[in-house]
PDB file of C-alpha atoms and ligand atoms in Angstrom:
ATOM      1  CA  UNK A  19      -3.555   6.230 -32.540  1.00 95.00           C
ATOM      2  CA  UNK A  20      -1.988   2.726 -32.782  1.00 98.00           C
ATOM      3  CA  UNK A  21      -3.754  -0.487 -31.111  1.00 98.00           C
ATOM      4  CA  UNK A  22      -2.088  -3.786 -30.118  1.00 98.00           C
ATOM      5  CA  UNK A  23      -3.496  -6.392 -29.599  1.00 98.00           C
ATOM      6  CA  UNK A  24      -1.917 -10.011 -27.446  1.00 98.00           C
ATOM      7  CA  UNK A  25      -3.738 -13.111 -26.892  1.00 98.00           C
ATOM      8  CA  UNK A  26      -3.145 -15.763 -24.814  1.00 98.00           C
ATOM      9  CA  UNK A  27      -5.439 -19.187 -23.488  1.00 98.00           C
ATOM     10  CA  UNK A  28      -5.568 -20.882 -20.033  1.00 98.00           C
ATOM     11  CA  UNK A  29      -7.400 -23.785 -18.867  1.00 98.00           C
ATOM     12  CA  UNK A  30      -9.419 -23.773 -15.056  1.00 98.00           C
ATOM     13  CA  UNK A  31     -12.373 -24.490 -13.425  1.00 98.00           C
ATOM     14  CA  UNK A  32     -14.830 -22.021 -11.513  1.00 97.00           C
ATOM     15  CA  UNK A  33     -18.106 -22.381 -10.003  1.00 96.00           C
ATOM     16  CA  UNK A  34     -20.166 -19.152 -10.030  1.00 96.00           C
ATOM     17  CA  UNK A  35     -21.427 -18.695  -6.342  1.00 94.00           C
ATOM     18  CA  UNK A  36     -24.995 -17.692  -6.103  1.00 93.00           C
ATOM     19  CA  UNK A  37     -25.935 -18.023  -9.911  1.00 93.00           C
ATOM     20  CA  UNK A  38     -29.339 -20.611 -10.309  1.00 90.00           C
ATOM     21  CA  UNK A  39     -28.852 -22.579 -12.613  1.00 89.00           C
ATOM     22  CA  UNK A  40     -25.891 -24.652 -14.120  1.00 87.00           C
ATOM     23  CA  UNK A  41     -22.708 -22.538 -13.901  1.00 87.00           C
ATOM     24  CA  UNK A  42     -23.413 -22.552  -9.993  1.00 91.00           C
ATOM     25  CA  UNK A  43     -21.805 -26.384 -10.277  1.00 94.00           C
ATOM     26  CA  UNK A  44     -17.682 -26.215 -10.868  1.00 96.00           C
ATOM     27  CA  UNK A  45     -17.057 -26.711 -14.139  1.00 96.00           C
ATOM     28  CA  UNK A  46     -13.672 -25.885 -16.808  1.00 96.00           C
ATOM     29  CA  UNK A  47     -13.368 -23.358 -19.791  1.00 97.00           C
ATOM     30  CA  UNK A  48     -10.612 -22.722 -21.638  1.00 98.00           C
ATOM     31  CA  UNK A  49     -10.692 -19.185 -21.916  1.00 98.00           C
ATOM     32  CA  UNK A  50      -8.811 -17.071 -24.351  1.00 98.00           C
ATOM     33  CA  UNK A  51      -7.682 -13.688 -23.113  1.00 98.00           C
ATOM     34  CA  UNK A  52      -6.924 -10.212 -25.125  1.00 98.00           C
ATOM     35  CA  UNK A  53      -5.399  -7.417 -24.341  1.00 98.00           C
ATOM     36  CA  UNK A  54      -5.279  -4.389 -26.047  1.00 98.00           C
ATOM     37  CA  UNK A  55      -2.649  -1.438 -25.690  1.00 98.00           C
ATOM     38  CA  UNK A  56      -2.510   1.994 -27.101  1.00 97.00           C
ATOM     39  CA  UNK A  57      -0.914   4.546 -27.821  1.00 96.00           C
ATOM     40  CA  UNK A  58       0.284   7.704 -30.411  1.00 96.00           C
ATOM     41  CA  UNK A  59       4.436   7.645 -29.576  1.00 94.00           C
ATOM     42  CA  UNK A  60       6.261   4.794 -31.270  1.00 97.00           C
ATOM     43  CA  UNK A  61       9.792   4.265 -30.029  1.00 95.00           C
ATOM     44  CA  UNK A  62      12.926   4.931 -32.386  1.00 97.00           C
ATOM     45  CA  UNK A  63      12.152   1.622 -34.176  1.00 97.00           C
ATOM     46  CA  UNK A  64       8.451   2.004 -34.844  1.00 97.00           C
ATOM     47  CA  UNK A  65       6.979  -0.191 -31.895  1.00 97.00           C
ATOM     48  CA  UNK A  66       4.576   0.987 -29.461  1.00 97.00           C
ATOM     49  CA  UNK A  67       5.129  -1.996 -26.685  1.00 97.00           C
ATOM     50  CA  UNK A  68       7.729  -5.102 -27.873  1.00 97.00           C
ATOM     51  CA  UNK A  69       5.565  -7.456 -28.393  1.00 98.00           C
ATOM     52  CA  UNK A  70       7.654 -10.248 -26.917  1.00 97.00           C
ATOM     53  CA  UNK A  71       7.435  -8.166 -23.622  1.00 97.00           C
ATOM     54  CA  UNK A  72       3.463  -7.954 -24.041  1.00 98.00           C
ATOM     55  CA  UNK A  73       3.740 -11.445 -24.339  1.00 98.00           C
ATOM     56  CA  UNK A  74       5.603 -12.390 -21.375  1.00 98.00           C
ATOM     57  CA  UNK A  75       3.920 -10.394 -18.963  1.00 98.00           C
ATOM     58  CA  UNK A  76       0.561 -11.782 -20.253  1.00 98.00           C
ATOM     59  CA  UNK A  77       1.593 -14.949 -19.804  1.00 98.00           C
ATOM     60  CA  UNK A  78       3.136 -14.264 -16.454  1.00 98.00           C
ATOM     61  CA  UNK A  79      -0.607 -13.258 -15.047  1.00 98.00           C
ATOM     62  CA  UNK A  80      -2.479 -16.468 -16.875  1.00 98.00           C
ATOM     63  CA  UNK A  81      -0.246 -19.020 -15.596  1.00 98.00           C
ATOM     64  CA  UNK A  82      -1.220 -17.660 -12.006  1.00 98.00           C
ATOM     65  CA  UNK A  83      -5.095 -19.157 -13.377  1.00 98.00           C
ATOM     66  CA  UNK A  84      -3.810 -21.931 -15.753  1.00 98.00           C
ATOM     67  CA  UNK A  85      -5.073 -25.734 -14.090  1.00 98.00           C
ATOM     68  CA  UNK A  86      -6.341 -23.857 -10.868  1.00 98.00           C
ATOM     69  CA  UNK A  87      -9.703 -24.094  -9.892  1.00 98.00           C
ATOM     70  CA  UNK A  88     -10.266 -20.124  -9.664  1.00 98.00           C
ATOM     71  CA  UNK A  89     -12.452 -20.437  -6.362  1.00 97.00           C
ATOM     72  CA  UNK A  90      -9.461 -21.309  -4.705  1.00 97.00           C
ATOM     73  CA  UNK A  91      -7.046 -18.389  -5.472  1.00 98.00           C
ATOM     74  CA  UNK A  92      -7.062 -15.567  -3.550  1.00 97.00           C
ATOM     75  CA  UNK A  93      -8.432 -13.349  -6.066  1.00 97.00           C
ATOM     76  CA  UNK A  94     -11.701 -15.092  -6.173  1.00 97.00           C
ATOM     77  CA  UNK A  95     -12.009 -15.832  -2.418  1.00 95.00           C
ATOM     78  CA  UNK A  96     -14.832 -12.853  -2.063  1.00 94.00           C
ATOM     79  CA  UNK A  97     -16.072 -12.005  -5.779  1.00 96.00           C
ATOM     80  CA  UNK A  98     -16.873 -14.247  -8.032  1.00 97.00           C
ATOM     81  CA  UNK A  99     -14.456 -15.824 -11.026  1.00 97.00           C
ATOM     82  CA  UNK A 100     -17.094 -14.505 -13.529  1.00 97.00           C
ATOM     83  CA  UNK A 101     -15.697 -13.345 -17.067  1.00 97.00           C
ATOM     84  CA  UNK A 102     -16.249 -10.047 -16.108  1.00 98.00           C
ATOM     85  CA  UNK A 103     -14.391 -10.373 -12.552  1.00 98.00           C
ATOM     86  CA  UNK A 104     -11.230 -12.319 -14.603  1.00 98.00           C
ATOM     87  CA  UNK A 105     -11.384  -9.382 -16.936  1.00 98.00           C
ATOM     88  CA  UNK A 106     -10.831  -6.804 -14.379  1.00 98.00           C
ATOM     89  CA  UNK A 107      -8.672  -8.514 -12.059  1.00 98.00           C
ATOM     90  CA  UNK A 108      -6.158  -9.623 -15.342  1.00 98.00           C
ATOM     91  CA  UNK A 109      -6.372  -5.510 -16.266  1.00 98.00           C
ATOM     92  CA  UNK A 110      -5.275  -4.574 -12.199  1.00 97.00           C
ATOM     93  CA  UNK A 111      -2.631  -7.151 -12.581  1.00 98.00           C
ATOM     94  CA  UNK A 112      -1.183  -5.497 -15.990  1.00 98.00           C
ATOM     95  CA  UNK A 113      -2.112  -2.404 -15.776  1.00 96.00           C
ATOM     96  CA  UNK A 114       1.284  -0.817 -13.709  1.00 95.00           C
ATOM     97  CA  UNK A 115       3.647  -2.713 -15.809  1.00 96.00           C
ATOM     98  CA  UNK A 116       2.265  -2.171 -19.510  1.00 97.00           C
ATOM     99  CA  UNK A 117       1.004   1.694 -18.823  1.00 95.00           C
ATOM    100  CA  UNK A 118      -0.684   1.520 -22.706  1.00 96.00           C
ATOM    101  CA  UNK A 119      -3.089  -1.121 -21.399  1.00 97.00           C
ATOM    102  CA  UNK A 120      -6.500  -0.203 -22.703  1.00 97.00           C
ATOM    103  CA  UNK A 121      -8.833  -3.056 -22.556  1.00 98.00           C
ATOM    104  CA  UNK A 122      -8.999  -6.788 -21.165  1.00 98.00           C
ATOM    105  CA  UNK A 123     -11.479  -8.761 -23.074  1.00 98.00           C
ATOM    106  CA  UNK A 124     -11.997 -13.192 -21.722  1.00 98.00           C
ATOM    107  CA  UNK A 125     -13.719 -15.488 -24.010  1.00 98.00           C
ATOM    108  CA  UNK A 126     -15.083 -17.932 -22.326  1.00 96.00           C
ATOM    109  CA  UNK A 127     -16.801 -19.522 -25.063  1.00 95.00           C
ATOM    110  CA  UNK A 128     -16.212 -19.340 -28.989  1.00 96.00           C
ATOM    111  CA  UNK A 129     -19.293 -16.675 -28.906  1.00 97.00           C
ATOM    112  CA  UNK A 130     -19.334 -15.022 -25.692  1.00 97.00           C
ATOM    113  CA  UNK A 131     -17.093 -12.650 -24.131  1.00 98.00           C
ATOM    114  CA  UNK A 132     -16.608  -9.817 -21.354  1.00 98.00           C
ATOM    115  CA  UNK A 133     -14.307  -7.166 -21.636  1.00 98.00           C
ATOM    116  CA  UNK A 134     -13.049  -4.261 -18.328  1.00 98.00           C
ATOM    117  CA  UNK A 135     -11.642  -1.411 -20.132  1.00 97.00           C
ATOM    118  CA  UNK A 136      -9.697   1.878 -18.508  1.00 92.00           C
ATOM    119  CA  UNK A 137     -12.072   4.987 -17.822  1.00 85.00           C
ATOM    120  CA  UNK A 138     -11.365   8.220 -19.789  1.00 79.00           C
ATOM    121  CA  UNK A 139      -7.540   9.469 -19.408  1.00 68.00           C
ATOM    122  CA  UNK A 140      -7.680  12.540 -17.394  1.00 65.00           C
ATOM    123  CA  UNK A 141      -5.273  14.893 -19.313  1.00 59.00           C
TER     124      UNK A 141
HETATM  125 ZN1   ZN B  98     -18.403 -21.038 -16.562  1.00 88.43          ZN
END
């Protein structure tokens, strides 16, 4: 089984709705974001995914978050932009388009991170 692995960074504000305590008050991160694909079939040049197309469509989803305050965007309206929501919602977004996607992991610090990863494959 091969693993690949993309990371990219954006920069936004959030405000976690009914938390006590600090993060309830808007506030940035930058948070870094990795994605992880797998797979066992390489294609006739030994790649699983391109890279630069990994890339791209990464990119394509964090500029929707990048200088945004994430309570505004429509995403966030009803849950909250926690790492774990960003996570999930960043794996929905990808998940059509790059069909090796396997896990979504947001750093929102240097030491903490949350990570929404696909259920067992039915096969
Ligand atoms: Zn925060």
């Amino acid at each position: 089984m091969y693993e690949l692995m993309a990371e990219e960074t954006f920069d936004a504000a959030h405000a976690l709705r009914g938390y006590k305590g600090s993060c309830e008050n808007l506030h940035g991160h930058t948070w870094r974001v990795q994605i992880f694909l797998k797979g066992e079939e390489l294609n006739n040049i030994g790649l699983l995914v391109d890279f630069r197309e990994i890339k791209n469509k990464l990119k394509a989803v964090v500029d929707e978050f990048d200088h945004k305050n994430l309570n505004d965007l429509k995403d966030f309206k009803v849950i909250n932009p926690s790492s774990e929501n960003i996570a999930r919602i960043i794996f929905e977004k990808l998940k059509t388009s790059l069909i090796q996607l396997e896990k979504v992991t947001v750093w929102e610090s240097a030491t903490t991170c949350a990570s929404y990863q696909r259920g067992p494959r039915l096969s």
